[in-house]
PDB file of C-alpha atoms and ligand atoms in Angstrom:
ATOM      1  CA  UNK X  30       4.225   3.509 -27.569  1.00 84.00           C
ATOM      2  CA  UNK X  31       4.677   0.473 -28.045  1.00 90.00           C
ATOM      3  CA  UNK X  32       5.188  -0.257 -24.856  1.00 90.00           C
ATOM      4  CA  UNK X  33       3.014   1.201 -23.324  1.00 90.00           C
ATOM      5  CA  UNK X  34       0.340  -0.444 -25.676  1.00 91.00           C
ATOM      6  CA  UNK X  35       2.414  -3.748 -24.251  1.00 88.00           C
ATOM      7  CA  UNK X  36       1.885  -2.668 -20.863  1.00 90.00           C
ATOM      8  CA  UNK X  37      -0.968  -1.519 -20.685  1.00 90.00           C
ATOM      9  CA  UNK X  38      -2.871  -4.159 -23.559  1.00 89.00           C
ATOM     10  CA  UNK X  39      -0.847  -7.179 -23.696  1.00 91.00           C
ATOM     11  CA  UNK X  40       0.506  -7.668 -19.988  1.00 88.00           C
ATOM     12  CA  UNK X  41      -2.187  -8.041 -17.842  1.00 90.00           C
ATOM     13  CA  UNK X  42      -3.047 -10.757 -20.422  1.00 92.00           C
ATOM     14  CA  UNK X  43       0.464 -12.996 -20.304  1.00 90.00           C
ATOM     15  CA  UNK X  44      -0.110 -12.379 -16.595  1.00 89.00           C
ATOM     16  CA  UNK X  45      -3.336 -14.066 -16.814  1.00 89.00           C
ATOM     17  CA  UNK X  46      -2.475 -16.579 -18.018  1.00 92.00           C
ATOM     18  CA  UNK X  47       1.385 -16.932 -16.544  1.00 90.00           C
ATOM     19  CA  UNK X  48      -0.284 -16.622 -12.497  1.00 94.00           C
ATOM     20  CA  UNK X  49      -2.757 -19.518 -13.019  1.00 92.00           C
ATOM     21  CA  UNK X  50      -0.148 -22.576 -13.612  1.00 95.00           C
ATOM     22  CA  UNK X  51      -1.424 -25.841 -11.695  1.00 96.00           C
ATOM     23  CA  UNK X  52       1.720 -25.415  -9.238  1.00 97.00           C
ATOM     24  CA  UNK X  53       1.092 -22.034  -8.244  1.00 98.00           C
ATOM     25  CA  UNK X  54      -3.033 -22.488  -7.987  1.00 98.00           C
ATOM     26  CA  UNK X  55      -2.706 -25.371  -5.519  1.00 98.00           C
ATOM     27  CA  UNK X  56      -0.012 -23.327  -3.438  1.00 98.00           C
ATOM     28  CA  UNK X  57      -3.038 -20.502  -3.603  1.00 98.00           C
ATOM     29  CA  UNK X  58      -5.059 -23.121  -2.563  1.00 98.00           C
ATOM     30  CA  UNK X  59      -3.095 -23.886   0.727  1.00 98.00           C
ATOM     31  CA  UNK X  60      -2.253 -20.514   1.053  1.00 98.00           C
ATOM     32  CA  UNK X  61      -6.001 -19.332   1.289  1.00 98.00           C
ATOM     33  CA  UNK X  62      -7.017 -22.636   3.511  1.00 97.00           C
ATOM     34  CA  UNK X  63      -6.903 -21.376   6.899  1.00 97.00           C
ATOM     35  CA  UNK X  64      -7.916 -17.808   6.650  1.00 98.00           C
ATOM     36  CA  UNK X  65     -11.244 -16.482   7.645  1.00 97.00           C
ATOM     37  CA  UNK X  66     -12.807 -12.492   8.807  1.00 96.00           C
ATOM     38  CA  UNK X  67     -11.596  -9.792   6.863  1.00 97.00           C
ATOM     39  CA  UNK X  68      -8.397  -9.820   4.087  1.00 98.00           C
ATOM     40  CA  UNK X  69      -6.644  -6.968   2.631  1.00 98.00           C
ATOM     41  CA  UNK X  70      -5.425  -9.191  -0.517  1.00 98.00           C
ATOM     42  CA  UNK X  71      -1.632  -6.613  -2.139  1.00 98.00           C
ATOM     43  CA  UNK X  72      -1.408  -6.431  -6.082  1.00 98.00           C
ATOM     44  CA  UNK X  73      -5.127  -8.570  -6.152  1.00 98.00           C
ATOM     45  CA  UNK X  74      -3.920  -8.415 -10.126  1.00 97.00           C
ATOM     46  CA  UNK X  75      -6.287 -10.638 -11.610  1.00 96.00           C
ATOM     47  CA  UNK X  76      -7.952 -12.136  -8.307  1.00 98.00           C
ATOM     48  CA  UNK X  77      -6.806 -15.269  -9.389  1.00 98.00           C
ATOM     49  CA  UNK X  78      -7.031 -16.086  -5.262  1.00 98.00           C
ATOM     50  CA  UNK X  79     -10.630 -15.051  -4.925  1.00 98.00           C
ATOM     51  CA  UNK X  80     -12.889 -19.223  -5.525  1.00 97.00           C
ATOM     52  CA  UNK X  81     -10.230 -20.602  -2.566  1.00 97.00           C
ATOM     53  CA  UNK X  82     -11.113 -17.589   0.419  1.00 98.00           C
ATOM     54  CA  UNK X  83     -13.026 -20.337   1.833  1.00 94.00           C
ATOM     55  CA  UNK X  84     -14.663 -18.263   5.190  1.00 94.00           C
ATOM     56  CA  UNK X  85     -13.903 -14.762   4.763  1.00 98.00           C
ATOM     57  CA  UNK X  86     -16.487 -12.569   3.770  1.00 97.00           C
ATOM     58  CA  UNK X  87     -14.130  -9.575   2.867  1.00 98.00           C
ATOM     59  CA  UNK X  88     -11.011  -8.799  -0.070  1.00 98.00           C
ATOM     60  CA  UNK X  89      -9.497  -5.713  -0.172  1.00 98.00           C
ATOM     61  CA  UNK X  90      -8.506  -5.569  -3.416  1.00 98.00           C
ATOM     62  CA  UNK X  91      -5.595  -3.216  -3.381  1.00 98.00           C
ATOM     63  CA  UNK X  92      -4.635  -2.980  -7.487  1.00 98.00           C
ATOM     64  CA  UNK X  93      -3.013   0.282  -7.981  1.00 97.00           C
ATOM     65  CA  UNK X  94      -2.957  -0.812 -11.418  1.00 96.00           C
ATOM     66  CA  UNK X  95      -6.827  -0.208 -12.930  1.00 95.00           C
ATOM     67  CA  UNK X  96      -6.115  -2.495 -17.144  1.00 94.00           C
ATOM     68  CA  UNK X  97      -4.711  -5.405 -14.090  1.00 95.00           C
ATOM     69  CA  UNK X  98      -8.139  -4.768 -12.046  1.00 97.00           C
ATOM     70  CA  UNK X  99     -10.270  -4.701 -14.560  1.00 96.00           C
ATOM     71  CA  UNK X 100      -9.452  -8.866 -15.956  1.00 95.00           C
ATOM     72  CA  UNK X 101     -10.263  -9.407 -12.815  1.00 97.00           C
ATOM     73  CA  UNK X 102     -13.555  -8.298 -13.060  1.00 97.00           C
ATOM     74  CA  UNK X 103     -15.873 -11.265 -13.953  1.00 97.00           C
ATOM     75  CA  UNK X 104     -14.451 -13.048 -11.051  1.00 97.00           C
ATOM     76  CA  UNK X 105     -14.686 -10.080  -8.635  1.00 98.00           C
ATOM     77  CA  UNK X 106     -18.744 -10.246 -10.282  1.00 97.00           C
ATOM     78  CA  UNK X 107     -18.981 -14.413  -9.940  1.00 96.00           C
ATOM     79  CA  UNK X 108     -18.055 -14.321  -6.522  1.00 97.00           C
ATOM     80  CA  UNK X 109     -19.272 -14.508  -2.452  1.00 96.00           C
ATOM     81  CA  UNK X 110     -17.897 -12.250  -1.310  1.00 98.00           C
ATOM     82  CA  UNK X 111     -17.441  -8.941  -0.715  1.00 98.00           C
ATOM     83  CA  UNK X 112     -14.995  -7.273  -2.945  1.00 98.00           C
ATOM     84  CA  UNK X 113     -13.825  -3.847  -2.735  1.00 98.00           C
ATOM     85  CA  UNK X 114     -11.371  -2.058  -4.685  1.00 98.00           C
ATOM     86  CA  UNK X 115      -8.850  -0.258  -2.885  1.00 98.00           C
ATOM     87  CA  UNK X 116      -6.626   1.402  -6.003  1.00 98.00           C
ATOM     88  CA  UNK X 117      -3.844   2.339  -4.028  1.00 98.00           C
ATOM     89  CA  UNK X 118       0.370   1.498  -3.793  1.00 98.00           C
ATOM     90  CA  UNK X 119       1.637  -0.934  -0.518  1.00 98.00           C
ATOM     91  CA  UNK X 120       3.850   1.161  -0.045  1.00 98.00           C
ATOM     92  CA  UNK X 121       1.417   3.637   1.829  1.00 98.00           C
ATOM     93  CA  UNK X 122      -1.475   1.881   2.454  1.00 98.00           C
ATOM     94  CA  UNK X 123      -5.109   3.629   3.457  1.00 98.00           C
ATOM     95  CA  UNK X 124      -5.487   2.226   7.060  1.00 98.00           C
ATOM     96  CA  UNK X 125      -5.271   2.289  10.275  1.00 98.00           C
ATOM     97  CA  UNK X 126      -2.427   1.086  12.544  1.00 98.00           C
ATOM     98  CA  UNK X 127      -3.077  -2.442  13.898  1.00 98.00           C
ATOM     99  CA  UNK X 128      -6.319  -2.761  12.199  1.00 98.00           C
ATOM    100  CA  UNK X 129      -5.728  -5.624   9.429  1.00 98.00           C
ATOM    101  CA  UNK X 130      -5.842  -9.284  10.725  1.00 98.00           C
ATOM    102  CA  UNK X 131      -5.846 -10.928   7.579  1.00 98.00           C
ATOM    103  CA  UNK X 132      -2.811  -9.906   4.368  1.00 98.00           C
ATOM    104  CA  UNK X 133      -1.895 -11.763   1.633  1.00 98.00           C
ATOM    105  CA  UNK X 134       0.531 -11.400  -0.929  1.00 98.00           C
ATOM    106  CA  UNK X 135       0.442 -13.686  -4.435  1.00 98.00           C
ATOM    107  CA  UNK X 136       3.580 -12.725  -5.840  1.00 98.00           C
ATOM    108  CA  UNK X 137       3.593  -9.536  -5.734  1.00 98.00           C
ATOM    109  CA  UNK X 138       6.277  -7.656  -3.143  1.00 98.00           C
ATOM    110  CA  UNK X 139       8.359  -8.882  -6.199  1.00 98.00           C
ATOM    111  CA  UNK X 140       6.730  -6.099  -7.885  1.00 98.00           C
ATOM    112  CA  UNK X 141       5.889  -3.391  -5.375  1.00 98.00           C
ATOM    113  CA  UNK X 142       9.435  -0.363  -5.775  1.00 98.00           C
ATOM    114  CA  UNK X 143      10.079   0.293  -2.750  1.00 98.00           C
ATOM    115  CA  UNK X 144      10.110  -2.825  -0.570  1.00 98.00           C
ATOM    116  CA  UNK X 145      11.444  -1.567   2.452  1.00 98.00           C
ATOM    117  CA  UNK X 146       8.952   1.072   2.478  1.00 98.00           C
ATOM    118  CA  UNK X 147       5.591  -1.324   1.570  1.00 98.00           C
ATOM    119  CA  UNK X 148       6.758  -4.255   4.563  1.00 98.00           C
ATOM    120  CA  UNK X 149       6.742  -0.408   7.337  1.00 98.00           C
ATOM    121  CA  UNK X 150       3.448   0.099   5.878  1.00 98.00           C
ATOM    122  CA  UNK X 151       1.395  -3.633   6.212  1.00 98.00           C
ATOM    123  CA  UNK X 152       3.640  -4.082   9.848  1.00 98.00           C
ATOM    124  CA  UNK X 153       1.897  -0.749  10.778  1.00 98.00           C
ATOM    125  CA  UNK X 154      -1.751  -1.406   9.201  1.00 98.00           C
ATOM    126  CA  UNK X 155      -1.465  -5.482  10.646  1.00 98.00           C
ATOM    127  CA  UNK X 156      -3.189  -5.871  13.776  1.00 98.00           C
ATOM    128  CA  UNK X 157      -1.219  -7.591  16.892  1.00 98.00           C
ATOM    129  CA  UNK X 158      -2.035 -11.261  16.293  1.00 97.00           C
ATOM    130  CA  UNK X 159      -3.155 -11.244  12.624  1.00 98.00           C
ATOM    131  CA  UNK X 160      -0.904 -13.210   9.429  1.00 98.00           C
ATOM    132  CA  UNK X 161       0.542 -11.942   6.465  1.00 98.00           C
ATOM    133  CA  UNK X 162       0.637 -14.742   4.535  1.00 98.00           C
ATOM    134  CA  UNK X 163       2.339 -15.126   0.610  1.00 98.00           C
ATOM    135  CA  UNK X 164       3.972 -17.122  -1.262  1.00 98.00           C
ATOM    136  CA  UNK X 165       6.537 -15.102  -3.284  1.00 98.00           C
ATOM    137  CA  UNK X 166       9.821 -16.183  -6.070  1.00 98.00           C
ATOM    138  CA  UNK X 167      13.288 -15.641  -4.584  1.00 98.00           C
ATOM    139  CA  UNK X 168      16.354 -14.730  -4.592  1.00 98.00           C
ATOM    140  CA  UNK X 169      18.524 -18.535  -4.723  1.00 98.00           C
ATOM    141  CA  UNK X 170      20.785 -19.031  -1.398  1.00 97.00           C
ATOM    142  CA  UNK X 171      22.463 -22.645  -2.735  1.00 96.00           C
ATOM    143  CA  UNK X 172      23.148 -21.594  -6.357  1.00 96.00           C
ATOM    144  CA  UNK X 173      25.506 -18.864  -6.693  1.00 97.00           C
ATOM    145  CA  UNK X 174      25.259 -19.600 -10.794  1.00 98.00           C
ATOM    146  CA  UNK X 175      21.730 -19.131 -10.377  1.00 98.00           C
ATOM    147  CA  UNK X 176      22.383 -16.234  -8.658  1.00 98.00           C
ATOM    148  CA  UNK X 177      24.065 -14.249 -10.311  1.00 98.00           C
ATOM    149  CA  UNK X 178      21.746 -14.831 -13.832  1.00 98.00           C
ATOM    150  CA  UNK X 179      18.630 -13.637 -11.251  1.00 98.00           C
ATOM    151  CA  UNK X 180      20.360 -11.213 -10.667  1.00 98.00           C
ATOM    152  CA  UNK X 181      21.242 -10.413 -14.950  1.00 98.00           C
ATOM    153  CA  UNK X 182      18.114 -10.766 -15.665  1.00 98.00           C
ATOM    154  CA  UNK X 183      15.992  -8.634 -13.240  1.00 98.00           C
ATOM    155  CA  UNK X 184      16.452  -5.629 -15.628  1.00 98.00           C
ATOM    156  CA  UNK X 185      14.975  -6.987 -18.217  1.00 97.00           C
ATOM    157  CA  UNK X 186      12.375  -9.014 -16.050  1.00 96.00           C
ATOM    158  CA  UNK X 187      11.807  -5.389 -14.889  1.00 97.00           C
ATOM    159  CA  UNK X 188      10.801  -4.125 -18.385  1.00 95.00           C
ATOM    160  CA  UNK X 189       9.017  -6.967 -19.863  1.00 94.00           C
ATOM    161  CA  UNK X 190       6.825  -7.989 -16.108  1.00 94.00           C
ATOM    162  CA  UNK X 191       5.376  -4.769 -14.973  1.00 92.00           C
ATOM    163  CA  UNK X 192       8.674  -3.952 -12.777  1.00 95.00           C
ATOM    164  CA  UNK X 193       9.283  -7.581 -10.904  1.00 97.00           C
ATOM    165  CA  UNK X 194      12.037  -8.353 -10.010  1.00 98.00           C
ATOM    166  CA  UNK X 195      13.815 -11.740 -10.456  1.00 98.00           C
ATOM    167  CA  UNK X 196      15.915 -10.884  -7.252  1.00 98.00           C
ATOM    168  CA  UNK X 197      14.514 -10.847  -3.875  1.00 98.00           C
ATOM    169  CA  UNK X 198      16.076 -12.115  -0.748  1.00 98.00           C
ATOM    170  CA  UNK X 199      11.969 -12.473   0.665  1.00 98.00           C
ATOM    171  CA  UNK X 200      13.270 -13.373   3.485  1.00 98.00           C
ATOM    172  CA  UNK X 201      15.991 -10.927   4.755  1.00 98.00           C
ATOM    173  CA  UNK X 202      13.355  -8.562   3.830  1.00 98.00           C
ATOM    174  CA  UNK X 203      10.915  -9.733   6.374  1.00 98.00           C
ATOM    175  CA  UNK X 204      13.353 -10.099   8.998  1.00 98.00           C
ATOM    176  CA  UNK X 205      14.427  -6.113   8.936  1.00 98.00           C
ATOM    177  CA  UNK X 206      10.722  -5.203   8.708  1.00 98.00           C
ATOM    178  CA  UNK X 207      10.480  -7.024  12.387  1.00 98.00           C
ATOM    179  CA  UNK X 208       7.701  -9.844  11.092  1.00 98.00           C
ATOM    180  CA  UNK X 209       8.409 -13.041  12.234  1.00 98.00           C
ATOM    181  CA  UNK X 210       7.913 -16.610  10.975  1.00 98.00           C
ATOM    182  CA  UNK X 211       4.898 -18.250  12.551  1.00 98.00           C
ATOM    183  CA  UNK X 212       5.676 -20.896   9.253  1.00 98.00           C
ATOM    184  CA  UNK X 213       8.725 -21.242   6.178  1.00 98.00           C
ATOM    185  CA  UNK X 214       8.988 -23.130   3.730  1.00 98.00           C
ATOM    186  CA  UNK X 215      11.156 -23.648  -0.102  1.00 98.00           C
ATOM    187  CA  UNK X 216      10.162 -24.543  -2.715  1.00 98.00           C
ATOM    188  CA  UNK X 217      10.721 -25.426  -6.580  1.00 98.00           C
ATOM    189  CA  UNK X 218       7.308 -25.123  -8.142  1.00 98.00           C
ATOM    190  CA  UNK X 219       6.788 -27.275 -11.388  1.00 98.00           C
ATOM    191  CA  UNK X 220       6.016 -25.701 -15.137  1.00 96.00           C
ATOM    192  CA  UNK X 221       7.905 -22.332 -14.151  1.00 96.00           C
ATOM    193  CA  UNK X 222      11.393 -21.841 -15.478  1.00 96.00           C
ATOM    194  CA  UNK X 223      14.679 -22.450 -13.609  1.00 97.00           C
ATOM    195  CA  UNK X 224      15.560 -18.608 -12.784  1.00 97.00           C
ATOM    196  CA  UNK X 225      11.769 -17.743 -11.023  1.00 97.00           C
ATOM    197  CA  UNK X 226      11.076 -21.700  -9.575  1.00 98.00           C
ATOM    198  CA  UNK X 227      12.232 -20.683  -6.190  1.00 98.00           C
ATOM    199  CA  UNK X 228       9.713 -19.941  -3.395  1.00 98.00           C
ATOM    200  CA  UNK X 229       8.838 -18.943  -0.088  1.00 98.00           C
ATOM    201  CA  UNK X 230       5.376 -20.137   1.008  1.00 98.00           C
ATOM    202  CA  UNK X 231       5.536 -18.487   4.014  1.00 98.00           C
ATOM    203  CA  UNK X 232       2.223 -16.777   7.461  1.00 99.00           C
ATOM    204  CA  UNK X 233       4.316 -13.961   9.558  1.00 98.00           C
ATOM    205  CA  UNK X 234       3.624 -11.954  12.278  1.00 98.00           C
ATOM    206  CA  UNK X 235       4.382  -9.063  14.637  1.00 97.00           C
TER     207      UNK X 235
HETATM  208  C1  LIG K 315       2.843 -11.066 -10.585  1.00 97.88           C
HETATM  209  S1  LIG K 315       1.713  -9.815  -9.951  1.00 97.88           S
HETATM  210  C2  LIG K 315       0.796 -10.839  -8.641  1.00 97.88           C
HETATM  211  C3  LIG K 315      -0.952 -10.230  -8.625  1.00 97.88           C
HETATM  212  C4  LIG K 315      -2.123 -11.805  -8.209  1.00 97.88           C
HETATM  213  N1  LIG K 315      -0.649 -11.400  -7.092  1.00 97.88           N
HETATM  214  C5  LIG K 315      -1.908 -13.333  -8.562  1.00 97.88           C
HETATM  215  O1  LIG K 315      -1.565 -14.018  -7.587  1.00 97.88           O
HETATM  216  O2  LIG K 315      -2.361 -13.387  -9.413  1.00 97.88           O
HETATM  217  C6  LIG K 315       2.667  -8.880  -8.901  1.00 97.88           C
HETATM  218  C7  LIG K 315       0.785  -7.978  -9.405  1.00 97.88           C
HETATM  219  O3  LIG K 315       1.408  -6.459  -7.650  1.00 97.88           O
HETATM  220  C8  LIG K 315       1.308  -5.770  -8.450  1.00 97.88           C
HETATM  221  N2  LIG K 315       1.864  -4.063  -7.759  1.00 97.88           N
HETATM  222  C9  LIG K 315       2.928  -4.339  -8.361  1.00 97.88           C
HETATM  223  N3  LIG K 315       3.428  -2.712  -7.522  1.00 97.88           N
HETATM  224  C10 LIG K 315       2.304  -2.463  -7.009  1.00 97.88           C
HETATM  225  C11 LIG K 315       2.632  -1.805  -5.387  1.00 97.88           C
HETATM  226  N4  LIG K 315       3.225  -1.550  -5.258  1.00 97.88           N
HETATM  227  N5  LIG K 315       1.523  -1.862  -4.488  1.00 97.88           N
HETATM  228  C12 LIG K 315       0.291  -3.097  -5.027  1.00 97.88           C
HETATM  229  N6  LIG K 315       0.715  -3.591  -5.286  1.00 97.88           N
HETATM  230  C13 LIG K 315       1.534  -3.027  -6.109  1.00 97.88           C
HETATM  231  C14 LIG K 315       1.033  -5.526  -9.480  1.00 97.88           C
HETATM  232  O4  LIG K 315       0.654  -4.213 -10.274  1.00 97.88           O
HETATM  233  C15 LIG K 315       0.114  -6.860  -9.919  1.00 97.88           C
HETATM  234  O5  LIG K 315      -1.238  -6.549 -10.391  1.00 97.88           O
END
């Protein structure tokens, strides 16, 4: 009961705050800059990306968690962009094959329970020539001790942060799902605990 209260009434507010860490906001700005037209954003969260879309007219805001989406409402109302909430999971996308030009994922692939299934779905709905734009925290590849700690702490993190895995090798998962990289950078985000600091910024296509 206490855990349910935490998940419904406390975690969404914590998420809203943490996801506005200035270094993450800089990455959002950079990621959204070249995107135009229609976007499917998976794990829309509290809508923090919305003000960064410059030339986008429609956002399909895929967010399965109604308690989290509730905190996006003000940003949605203040935006000139047409935002359509899609209450579904990335593992089963209610979109046709080859129908979406741009997909955005910011710190969402860590939280999806069945990641390979979700990536297969993203691959299915993405138009040929379309792009999946993403920035995600990832498993350290060059630091065995931190990698070990990420594996150790992931079960706790999943409980505290709504299913978030600290130890996902996102680059490999994307390759396994047959995406090819158009752009790829790793960096350590300022203001984030070491355990979740390593980030992958990428644009991939099918
Ligand atoms: C760490 S939050 C990131 C929120 C937002 N993308 C941002 O950048 O602030 C992860 C989000 O993924 C959502 N999520 C969890 N499982 C999901 C799934 N299977 N499909 C789509 N979204 C999911 C959560 O509800 C949450 O909003």
